[in-house]
mmCIF file of C-alpha atoms and ligand atoms in Angstrom:
data_model
loop_
_atom_site.group_PDB
_atom_site.id
_atom_site.type_symbol
_atom_site.label_atom_id
_atom_site.label_comp_id
_atom_site.label_asym_id
_atom_site.label_seq_id
_atom_site.Cartn_x
_atom_site.Cartn_y
_atom_site.Cartn_z
ATOM 1 C CA UNK I 1 -22.831 37.797 -9.805
ATOM 2 C CA UNK I 2 -24.888 35.184 -8.053
ATOM 3 C CA UNK I 3 -24.022 32.707 -10.772
ATOM 4 C CA UNK I 4 -20.409 33.555 -10.566
ATOM 5 C CA UNK I 5 -20.119 33.103 -6.729
ATOM 6 C CA UNK I 6 -22.168 29.886 -7.047
ATOM 7 C CA UNK I 7 -19.749 28.608 -9.656
ATOM 8 C CA UNK I 8 -16.769 29.477 -7.482
ATOM 9 C CA UNK I 9 -18.432 28.081 -4.459
ATOM 10 C CA UNK I 10 -18.992 24.770 -6.172
ATOM 11 C CA UNK I 11 -15.523 24.637 -7.627
ATOM 12 C CA UNK I 12 -13.922 22.569 -4.839
ATOM 13 C CA UNK I 13 -16.591 19.843 -5.292
ATOM 14 C CA UNK I 14 -15.629 19.570 -8.967
ATOM 15 C CA UNK I 15 -11.949 19.143 -8.292
ATOM 16 C CA UNK I 16 -11.058 15.549 -8.999
ATOM 17 C CA UNK I 17 -9.763 13.645 -5.941
ATOM 18 C CA UNK I 18 -7.072 11.020 -6.171
ATOM 19 C CA UNK I 19 -8.391 7.638 -7.446
ATOM 20 C CA UNK I 20 -6.853 4.740 -5.561
ATOM 21 C CA UNK I 21 -6.956 0.961 -6.070
ATOM 22 C CA UNK I 22 -6.187 -0.867 -2.840
ATOM 23 C CA UNK I 23 -5.144 -4.495 -2.406
ATOM 24 C CA UNK I 24 -3.128 -6.805 -0.127
ATOM 25 C CA UNK I 25 -2.239 -10.461 0.394
ATOM 26 C CA UNK I 26 -3.940 -11.023 3.811
ATOM 27 C CA UNK I 27 -7.299 -10.876 2.212
ATOM 28 C CA UNK I 28 -10.198 -8.455 1.578
ATOM 29 C CA UNK I 29 -11.712 -9.036 5.034
ATOM 30 C CA UNK I 30 -8.534 -8.264 7.005
ATOM 31 C CA UNK I 31 -8.933 -5.355 9.351
ATOM 32 C CA UNK I 32 -5.703 -3.621 8.198
ATOM 33 C CA UNK I 33 -6.841 -3.013 4.619
ATOM 34 C CA UNK I 34 -10.189 -1.809 5.878
ATOM 35 C CA UNK I 35 -8.526 0.676 8.233
ATOM 36 C CA UNK I 36 -6.331 1.788 5.376
ATOM 37 C CA UNK I 37 -9.383 2.256 3.207
ATOM 38 C CA UNK I 38 -11.105 4.477 5.761
ATOM 39 C CA UNK I 39 -7.945 6.557 6.342
ATOM 40 C CA UNK I 40 -7.417 7.265 2.685
ATOM 41 C CA UNK I 41 -11.146 8.080 2.267
ATOM 42 C CA UNK I 42 -11.037 10.457 5.241
ATOM 43 C CA UNK I 43 -8.071 12.154 3.546
ATOM 44 C CA UNK I 44 -10.273 12.813 0.483
ATOM 45 C CA UNK I 45 -9.249 10.005 -1.868
ATOM 46 C CA UNK I 46 -11.704 7.900 -3.840
ATOM 47 C CA UNK I 47 -10.828 4.307 -3.118
ATOM 48 C CA UNK I 48 -11.757 0.892 -4.452
ATOM 49 C CA UNK I 49 -10.630 -2.210 -2.550
ATOM 50 C CA UNK I 50 -9.876 -5.257 -4.608
ATOM 51 C CA UNK I 51 -8.168 -7.991 -2.710
ATOM 52 C CA UNK I 52 -8.058 -11.788 -2.295
ATOM 53 C CA UNK I 53 -11.027 -13.670 -0.914
ATOM 54 C CA UNK I 54 -8.665 -15.708 1.195
ATOM 55 C CA UNK I 55 -5.355 -15.326 3.101
ATOM 56 C CA UNK I 56 -2.808 -15.335 0.233
ATOM 57 C CA UNK I 57 0.191 -14.376 2.244
ATOM 58 C CA UNK I 58 3.463 -15.444 0.815
ATOM 59 C CA UNK I 59 2.222 -16.020 -2.781
ATOM 60 C CA UNK I 60 4.571 -13.471 -4.393
ATOM 61 C CA UNK I 61 3.629 -12.769 -8.058
ATOM 62 C CA UNK I 62 1.449 -15.918 -8.521
ATOM 63 C CA UNK I 63 -1.383 -15.239 -10.873
ATOM 64 C CA UNK I 64 -4.379 -17.429 -11.952
ATOM 65 C CA UNK I 65 -7.945 -16.858 -13.198
ATOM 66 C CA UNK I 66 -10.342 -16.341 -10.262
ATOM 67 C CA UNK I 67 -12.685 -19.264 -9.543
ATOM 68 C CA UNK I 68 -16.032 -19.573 -7.558
ATOM 69 C CA UNK I 69 -15.669 -20.270 -3.862
ATOM 70 C CA UNK I 70 -15.441 -23.882 -2.815
ATOM 71 C CA UNK I 71 -15.104 -22.843 0.877
ATOM 72 C CA UNK I 72 -16.216 -19.619 2.646
ATOM 73 C CA UNK I 73 -14.150 -16.402 2.156
ATOM 74 C CA UNK I 74 -11.755 -15.781 5.058
ATOM 75 C CA UNK I 75 -13.381 -15.189 8.444
ATOM 76 C CA UNK I 76 -16.689 -16.327 6.954
ATOM 77 C CA UNK I 77 -16.885 -13.061 4.997
ATOM 78 C CA UNK I 78 -18.668 -14.704 2.073
ATOM 79 C CA UNK I 79 -20.428 -18.202 1.782
ATOM 80 C CA UNK I 80 -19.272 -21.265 -0.118
ATOM 81 C CA UNK I 81 -20.525 -21.101 -3.684
ATOM 82 C CA UNK I 82 -20.061 -17.337 -3.998
ATOM 83 C CA UNK I 83 -18.958 -16.173 -7.458
ATOM 84 C CA UNK I 84 -15.246 -15.821 -8.452
ATOM 85 C CA UNK I 85 -15.444 -12.050 -7.796
ATOM 86 C CA UNK I 86 -17.893 -10.292 -5.564
ATOM 87 C CA UNK I 87 -18.452 -7.379 -3.223
ATOM 88 C CA UNK I 88 -20.165 -6.374 -0.032
ATOM 89 C CA UNK I 89 -23.703 -5.520 -1.145
ATOM 90 C CA UNK I 90 -23.895 -2.490 1.270
ATOM 91 C CA UNK I 91 -20.288 -1.430 0.674
ATOM 92 C CA UNK I 92 -19.810 -2.163 -3.019
ATOM 93 C CA UNK I 93 -16.293 -0.633 -3.060
ATOM 94 C CA UNK I 94 -15.121 -3.597 -0.927
ATOM 95 C CA UNK I 95 -14.430 -6.324 -3.491
ATOM 96 C CA UNK I 96 -12.972 -9.743 -3.237
ATOM 97 C CA UNK I 97 -11.350 -11.783 -6.007
ATOM 98 C CA UNK I 98 -10.942 -15.527 -5.416
ATOM 99 C CA UNK I 99 -7.334 -15.693 -6.563
ATOM 100 C CA UNK I 100 -3.860 -14.283 -5.876
ATOM 101 C CA UNK I 101 -2.932 -10.733 -4.917
ATOM 102 C CA UNK I 102 -1.627 -9.978 -8.395
ATOM 103 C CA UNK I 103 -4.884 -11.190 -10.010
ATOM 104 C CA UNK I 104 -6.858 -9.097 -7.471
ATOM 105 C CA UNK I 105 -5.090 -5.793 -8.059
ATOM 106 C CA UNK I 106 -5.306 -6.356 -11.851
ATOM 107 C CA UNK I 107 -9.059 -6.828 -11.459
ATOM 108 C CA UNK I 108 -9.183 -3.607 -9.511
ATOM 109 C CA UNK I 109 -7.146 -1.664 -12.131
ATOM 110 C CA UNK I 110 -8.672 -3.171 -15.292
ATOM 111 C CA UNK I 111 -12.238 -3.939 -14.318
ATOM 112 C CA UNK I 112 -13.300 -1.913 -11.134
ATOM 113 C CA UNK I 113 -11.382 1.317 -11.849
ATOM 114 C CA UNK I 114 -13.068 2.043 -15.260
ATOM 115 C CA UNK I 115 -16.379 1.405 -13.521
ATOM 116 C CA UNK I 116 -15.802 3.665 -10.510
ATOM 117 C CA UNK I 117 -13.376 6.223 -11.892
ATOM 118 C CA UNK I 118 -14.110 6.184 -15.587
ATOM 119 C CA UNK I 119 -10.532 5.073 -16.339
ATOM 120 C CA UNK I 120 -7.227 3.953 -14.803
ATOM 121 C CA UNK I 121 -6.562 4.791 -11.173
ATOM 122 C CA UNK I 122 -3.995 7.439 -10.247
ATOM 123 C CA UNK I 123 -2.121 5.174 -7.905
ATOM 124 C CA UNK I 124 -2.308 1.634 -6.457
ATOM 125 C CA UNK I 125 -1.442 0.759 -2.850
ATOM 126 C CA UNK I 126 -1.065 -2.611 -1.214
ATOM 127 C CA UNK I 127 -1.365 -3.479 2.504
ATOM 128 C CA UNK I 128 -0.636 -2.655 5.017
ATOM 129 C CA UNK I 129 0.652 -6.202 5.440
ATOM 130 C CA UNK I 130 0.500 -8.177 8.614
ATOM 131 C CA UNK I 131 4.208 -8.405 9.388
ATOM 132 C CA UNK I 132 7.219 -6.642 7.876
ATOM 133 C CA UNK I 133 8.400 -7.350 4.283
ATOM 134 C CA UNK I 134 12.141 -6.621 4.498
ATOM 135 C CA UNK I 135 15.046 -7.547 2.216
ATOM 136 C CA UNK I 136 14.702 -10.890 0.342
ATOM 137 C CA UNK I 137 11.195 -11.358 1.791
ATOM 138 C CA UNK I 138 9.978 -9.008 -0.878
ATOM 139 C CA UNK I 139 10.497 -11.891 -3.359
ATOM 140 C CA UNK I 140 7.782 -14.022 -1.694
ATOM 141 C CA UNK I 141 5.423 -11.303 -0.386
ATOM 142 C CA UNK I 142 2.013 -11.201 -2.130
ATOM 143 C CA UNK I 143 1.573 -7.625 -0.849
ATOM 144 C CA UNK I 144 4.748 -6.637 -2.735
ATOM 145 C CA UNK I 145 3.548 -8.868 -5.687
ATOM 146 C CA UNK I 146 0.398 -6.687 -5.933
ATOM 147 C CA UNK I 147 2.310 -3.401 -5.694
ATOM 148 C CA UNK I 148 4.877 -4.467 -8.418
ATOM 149 C CA UNK I 149 2.074 -5.730 -10.661
ATOM 150 C CA UNK I 150 0.512 -2.330 -10.588
ATOM 151 C CA UNK I 151 3.824 -0.652 -11.547
ATOM 152 C CA UNK I 152 4.284 -3.206 -14.344
ATOM 153 C CA UNK I 153 0.860 -2.072 -15.608
ATOM 154 C CA UNK I 154 1.978 1.599 -15.562
ATOM 155 C CA UNK I 155 0.232 2.518 -12.285
ATOM 156 C CA UNK I 156 2.528 3.777 -9.539
ATOM 157 C CA UNK I 157 2.534 1.071 -6.767
ATOM 158 C CA UNK I 158 3.431 1.188 -3.079
ATOM 159 C CA UNK I 159 3.615 -1.743 -0.731
ATOM 160 C CA UNK I 160 3.100 -1.101 3.022
ATOM 161 C CA UNK I 161 3.934 -3.521 5.800
ATOM 162 C CA UNK I 162 3.752 -3.231 9.598
ATOM 163 C CA UNK I 163 5.810 -5.252 12.145
ATOM 164 C CA UNK I 164 3.124 -5.396 14.841
ATOM 165 C CA UNK I 165 -0.072 -7.496 14.752
ATOM 166 C CA UNK I 166 -1.475 -10.802 13.609
ATOM 167 C CA UNK I 167 -4.173 -11.535 11.042
ATOM 168 C CA UNK I 168 -7.490 -10.201 12.347
ATOM 169 C CA UNK I 169 -11.096 -10.038 10.965
ATOM 170 C CA UNK I 170 -12.531 -6.806 9.761
ATOM 171 C CA UNK I 171 -15.229 -6.635 12.478
ATOM 172 C CA UNK I 172 -12.881 -7.048 15.510
ATOM 173 C CA UNK I 173 -12.259 -3.976 17.709
ATOM 174 C CA UNK I 174 -9.775 -1.585 16.157
ATOM 175 C CA UNK I 175 -6.291 -1.581 17.871
ATOM 176 C CA UNK I 176 -3.809 1.262 18.138
ATOM 177 C CA UNK I 177 -1.235 -0.239 15.776
ATOM 178 C CA UNK I 178 -3.858 -0.384 12.966
ATOM 179 C CA UNK I 179 -4.703 3.329 13.224
ATOM 180 C CA UNK I 180 -1.031 4.247 13.448
ATOM 181 C CA UNK I 181 -0.046 2.235 10.376
ATOM 182 C CA UNK I 182 -3.124 3.458 8.495
ATOM 183 C CA UNK I 183 -2.147 7.093 9.280
ATOM 184 C CA UNK I 184 1.478 6.535 8.231
ATOM 185 C CA UNK I 185 0.450 4.704 4.993
ATOM 186 C CA UNK I 186 -1.939 7.507 4.192
ATOM 187 C CA UNK I 187 0.740 10.159 4.837
ATOM 188 C CA UNK I 188 3.260 8.564 2.387
ATOM 189 C CA UNK I 189 0.489 8.143 -0.262
ATOM 190 C CA UNK I 190 -0.715 11.734 0.101
ATOM 191 C CA UNK I 191 2.830 13.185 0.144
ATOM 192 C CA UNK I 192 3.711 11.289 -3.005
ATOM 193 C CA UNK I 193 0.512 12.463 -4.648
ATOM 194 C CA UNK I 194 1.171 16.058 -3.614
ATOM 195 C CA UNK I 195 4.562 15.841 -5.398
ATOM 196 C CA UNK I 196 2.694 15.766 -8.722
ATOM 197 C CA UNK I 197 2.520 13.460 -11.690
ATOM 198 C CA UNK I 198 4.301 11.302 -12.654
ATOM 199 C CA UNK I 199 4.131 10.042 -9.066
ATOM 200 C CA UNK I 200 6.979 7.506 -9.667
ATOM 201 C CA UNK I 201 9.284 6.799 -12.650
ATOM 202 C CA UNK I 202 7.987 3.880 -14.845
ATOM 203 C CA UNK I 203 8.629 0.367 -13.542
ATOM 204 C CA UNK I 204 9.457 1.753 -10.040
ATOM 205 C CA UNK I 205 7.588 0.814 -6.904
ATOM 206 C CA UNK I 206 8.100 1.737 -3.128
ATOM 207 C CA UNK I 207 8.501 -0.683 -0.311
ATOM 208 C CA UNK I 208 7.480 0.913 2.963
ATOM 209 C CA UNK I 209 7.947 -0.888 6.361
ATOM 210 C CA UNK I 210 6.831 0.261 9.802
ATOM 211 C CA UNK I 211 8.618 -0.704 13.065
ATOM 212 C CA UNK I 212 6.706 -2.140 16.044
ATOM 213 C CA UNK I 213 3.978 -0.196 17.889
ATOM 214 C CA UNK I 214 4.196 -1.324 21.542
ATOM 215 C CA UNK I 215 2.346 0.221 24.413
ATOM 216 C CA UNK I 216 3.327 3.851 24.549
ATOM 217 C CA UNK I 217 6.309 3.369 22.165
ATOM 218 C CA UNK I 218 5.728 4.701 18.662
ATOM 219 C CA UNK I 219 2.004 4.944 19.460
ATOM 220 C CA UNK I 220 1.073 7.917 17.199
ATOM 221 C CA UNK I 221 1.971 8.703 13.581
ATOM 222 C CA UNK I 222 3.647 11.866 14.642
ATOM 223 C CA UNK I 223 6.186 9.794 16.656
ATOM 224 C CA UNK I 224 7.639 8.320 13.465
ATOM 225 C CA UNK I 225 10.381 9.404 11.085
ATOM 226 C CA UNK I 226 10.670 8.138 7.482
ATOM 227 C CA UNK I 227 14.150 7.117 6.253
ATOM 228 C CA UNK I 228 15.118 6.451 2.655
ATOM 229 C CA UNK I 229 16.602 2.859 2.528
ATOM 230 C CA UNK I 230 17.688 0.118 0.211
ATOM 231 C CA UNK I 231 15.986 -3.310 0.052
ATOM 232 C CA UNK I 232 19.105 -5.588 -0.162
ATOM 233 C CA UNK I 233 22.462 -5.442 1.538
ATOM 234 C CA UNK I 234 25.131 -3.859 -0.775
ATOM 235 C CA UNK I 235 28.371 -5.666 -1.638
ATOM 236 C CA UNK I 236 31.594 -4.706 -3.372
ATOM 237 C CA UNK I 237 29.990 -4.622 -6.824
ATOM 238 C CA UNK I 238 26.883 -2.691 -5.854
ATOM 239 C CA UNK I 239 26.827 0.761 -7.520
ATOM 240 C CA UNK I 240 26.536 3.797 -5.261
ATOM 241 C CA UNK I 241 23.131 4.856 -3.931
ATOM 242 C CA UNK I 242 21.819 8.429 -4.178
ATOM 243 C CA UNK I 243 23.758 10.788 -1.969
ATOM 244 C CA UNK I 244 21.862 11.714 1.114
ATOM 245 C CA UNK I 245 22.551 12.125 4.923
ATOM 246 C CA UNK I 246 26.290 12.513 3.984
ATOM 247 C CA UNK I 247 26.624 9.119 2.244
ATOM 248 C CA UNK I 248 26.243 7.447 -1.102
ATOM 249 C CA UNK I 249 25.150 4.202 0.615
ATOM 250 C CA UNK I 250 21.608 3.988 2.012
ATOM 251 C CA UNK I 251 20.959 1.964 5.069
ATOM 252 C CA UNK I 252 19.154 -1.322 4.520
ATOM 253 C CA UNK I 253 15.407 -1.236 5.325
ATOM 254 C CA UNK I 254 16.043 -3.981 7.947
ATOM 255 C CA UNK I 255 18.557 -1.747 9.777
ATOM 256 C CA UNK I 256 16.169 1.239 9.641
ATOM 257 C CA UNK I 257 13.277 -0.636 11.178
ATOM 258 C CA UNK I 258 15.562 -2.259 13.735
ATOM 259 C CA UNK I 259 17.098 0.985 14.908
ATOM 260 C CA UNK I 260 15.813 2.167 18.373
ATOM 261 C CA UNK I 261 13.296 5.001 17.980
ATOM 262 C CA UNK I 262 10.446 5.003 15.547
ATOM 263 C CA UNK I 263 12.008 4.783 12.054
ATOM 264 C CA UNK I 264 9.989 3.637 9.063
ATOM 265 C CA UNK I 265 11.808 2.657 5.921
ATOM 266 C CA UNK I 266 11.053 3.666 2.386
ATOM 267 C CA UNK I 267 12.943 1.750 -0.313
ATOM 268 C CA UNK I 268 12.854 2.317 -4.128
ATOM 269 C CA UNK I 269 12.549 -0.929 -6.147
ATOM 270 C CA UNK I 270 12.430 -2.060 -9.728
ATOM 271 C CA UNK I 271 9.066 -3.740 -10.325
ATOM 272 C CA UNK I 272 10.114 -6.339 -12.833
ATOM 273 C CA UNK I 273 12.988 -7.669 -10.625
ATOM 274 C CA UNK I 274 12.026 -6.434 -7.137
ATOM 275 C CA UNK I 275 15.655 -5.422 -6.721
ATOM 276 C CA UNK I 276 16.927 -2.046 -5.663
ATOM 277 C CA UNK I 277 16.457 0.865 -8.127
ATOM 278 C CA UNK I 278 19.351 2.975 -9.609
ATOM 279 C CA UNK I 279 20.680 6.019 -7.787
ATOM 280 C CA UNK I 280 18.966 8.148 -10.432
ATOM 281 C CA UNK I 281 15.561 6.661 -9.581
ATOM 282 C CA UNK I 282 16.240 6.856 -5.810
ATOM 283 C CA UNK I 283 16.997 10.547 -6.387
ATOM 284 C CA UNK I 284 13.579 11.075 -7.934
ATOM 285 C CA UNK I 285 11.886 9.641 -4.902
ATOM 286 C CA UNK I 286 14.217 11.562 -2.494
ATOM 287 C CA UNK I 287 13.106 14.806 -4.206
ATOM 288 C CA UNK I 288 9.434 13.900 -4.045
ATOM 289 C CA UNK I 289 9.361 12.794 -0.434
ATOM 290 C CA UNK I 290 12.018 15.139 1.082
ATOM 291 C CA UNK I 291 9.372 16.879 3.198
ATOM 292 C CA UNK I 292 8.926 13.694 5.254
ATOM 293 C CA UNK I 293 12.419 12.082 4.970
ATOM 294 C CA UNK I 294 14.948 12.124 7.899
ATOM 295 C CA UNK I 295 18.391 10.744 8.496
ATOM 296 C CA UNK I 296 18.834 7.689 10.741
ATOM 297 C CA UNK I 297 20.217 8.770 14.113
HETATM 298 C C1 NAG U 1 -2.000 -17.036 6.213
HETATM 299 O O1 NAG U 1 -1.014 -17.701 5.433
HETATM 300 C C2 NAG U 1 0.346 -17.675 5.950
HETATM 301 C C3 NAG U 1 1.171 -18.262 4.870
HETATM 302 O O2 NAG U 1 0.700 -19.512 4.459
HETATM 303 C C4 NAG U 1 0.291 -18.429 7.223
HETATM 304 O O3 NAG U 1 1.588 -18.330 7.786
HETATM 305 C C5 NAG U 1 -0.654 -17.699 8.178
HETATM 306 O O4 NAG U 1 -0.685 -18.433 9.452
HETATM 307 C C6 NAG U 1 -2.053 -17.675 7.611
HETATM 308 N N1 NAG U 1 -2.934 -17.030 8.457
HETATM 309 C C7 NAG U 1 -4.097 -17.461 8.877
HETATM 310 C C8 NAG U 1 -4.933 -16.624 9.856
HETATM 311 O O5 NAG U 1 -4.461 -18.622 8.637
HETATM 312 C C1 NAG U 2 -20.331 -5.300 4.753
HETATM 313 O O1 NAG U 2 -20.718 -3.957 5.060
HETATM 314 C C2 NAG U 2 -21.637 -3.874 6.165
HETATM 315 C C3 NAG U 2 -22.045 -2.352 6.201
HETATM 316 O O2 NAG U 2 -20.928 -1.567 6.268
HETATM 317 C C4 NAG U 2 -20.998 -4.341 7.387
HETATM 318 O O3 NAG U 2 -21.832 -4.277 8.469
HETATM 319 C C5 NAG U 2 -20.510 -5.800 7.209
HETATM 320 O O4 NAG U 2 -19.750 -6.215 8.310
HETATM 321 C C6 NAG U 2 -19.650 -5.845 5.981
HETATM 322 N N1 NAG U 2 -19.086 -7.203 5.700
HETATM 323 C C7 NAG U 2 -17.968 -7.480 5.081
HETATM 324 C C8 NAG U 2 -17.568 -8.884 4.988
HETATM 325 O O5 NAG U 2 -17.282 -6.554 4.588
HETATM 326 C C1 NAG U 3 2.975 13.650 7.212
HETATM 327 O O1 NAG U 3 3.476 13.675 8.479
HETATM 328 C C2 NAG U 3 4.296 14.737 8.751
HETATM 329 C C3 NAG U 3 5.067 14.567 10.089
HETATM 330 O O2 NAG U 3 4.073 14.243 11.121
HETATM 331 C C4 NAG U 3 3.434 16.015 8.754
HETATM 332 O O3 NAG U 3 4.245 17.153 8.952
HETATM 333 C C5 NAG U 3 2.797 16.085 7.354
HETATM 334 O O4 NAG U 3 1.876 17.181 7.352
HETATM 335 C C6 NAG U 3 2.015 14.811 6.974
HETATM 336 N N1 NAG U 3 1.563 14.887 5.687
HETATM 337 C C7 NAG U 3 0.429 14.462 5.212
HETATM 338 C C8 NAG U 3 0.136 14.664 3.833
HETATM 339 O O5 NAG U 3 -0.348 13.854 6.018
HETATM 340 C C1 NAG U 4 25.985 -7.998 -4.979
HETATM 341 O O1 NAG U 4 24.963 -7.052 -5.042
HETATM 342 C C2 NAG U 4 24.259 -6.993 -6.281
HETATM 343 C C3 NAG U 4 23.221 -5.927 -6.207
HETATM 344 O O2 NAG U 4 23.794 -4.704 -5.906
HETATM 345 C C4 NAG U 4 23.688 -8.373 -6.578
HETATM 346 O O3 NAG U 4 23.055 -8.339 -7.902
HETATM 347 C C5 NAG U 4 24.684 -9.406 -6.577
HETATM 348 O O4 NAG U 4 24.135 -10.705 -6.691
HETATM 349 C C6 NAG U 4 25.469 -9.399 -5.233
HETATM 350 N N1 NAG U 4 26.581 -10.328 -5.249
HETATM 351 C C7 NAG U 4 26.740 -11.218 -4.334
HETATM 352 C C8 NAG U 4 27.978 -12.134 -4.475
HETATM 353 O O5 NAG U 4 26.042 -11.351 -3.358
#
């Protein structure tokens, strides 16, 4: 009896949490990625951060072997002469890679994940980016580059971006927009994970954008609504989108984020092209995230 109750009592500890690789393009020492790390960890996930040593904003899907540092890491977070890859000695899950976002997330998936998780991660998330990544901007965003690289490698990838804020070092005081975006990013991640595997169809990634957090406007995660959107503006030859909110045409992510209120956009993309996914793949995501999706007012 004692053994049985002990075994049952210990069971929750043995249940495998979600293993997450986290990257971005603003760099490993940016405060946004650190706040996202803490929020995911507080939600029970096991997270390894693997992000560029420097600001690599706007580098899209560039990819090159990492090289030793010929200048300090951003915000002086590592000295000149540091190796091509390294970590924070007292927080070894915080890793830098002196190269592009794509190279960094691949190092997280292929090298760090086996070390920390004993295999591939369950999901890869990128961001949340400093500034929105809407419409054709996805083609140059390194944050999107990292998320799409994960999807190309068979790991479900999500890119998160927030309208408010400027690049800020990890050790600056935490601001409201950072905790709000970290909470929202964690909510989407956890909701997708709760929908069960496979989290996303193969070669599909999600592009999530948050509107501005200003003063008392949209100042708590519970103030926000998520809306399923499309990345690019449709034209006469664009096939119909999934039917939802009484239409077979989704709003663009730009129009969602620009609508008064606190609407965050979730678009479904094809990793290899960064274009909008088919209605069938949008429908899969609609089904998985329906508990948090709303219609635009
Ligand atoms: C980071 O890089 C982007 C793109 O080159 C640039 O616009 C931005 O000002 C840079 N940020 C910092 C803090 O240097
Ligand atoms: C490394 O981690 C320590 C302990 O958490 C922290 O005080 C320090 O600021 C961190 N530095 C970087 C660059 O992450
Ligand atoms: C996400 O946010 C919604 C709305 O605030 C909430 O009902 C739900 O419990 C949250 N889910 C997770 C997994 O945090
Ligand atoms: C129309 O939209 C499709 C995507 O739905 C795109 O591939 C095509 O380039 C667009 N055509 C024009 C003329 O913009």
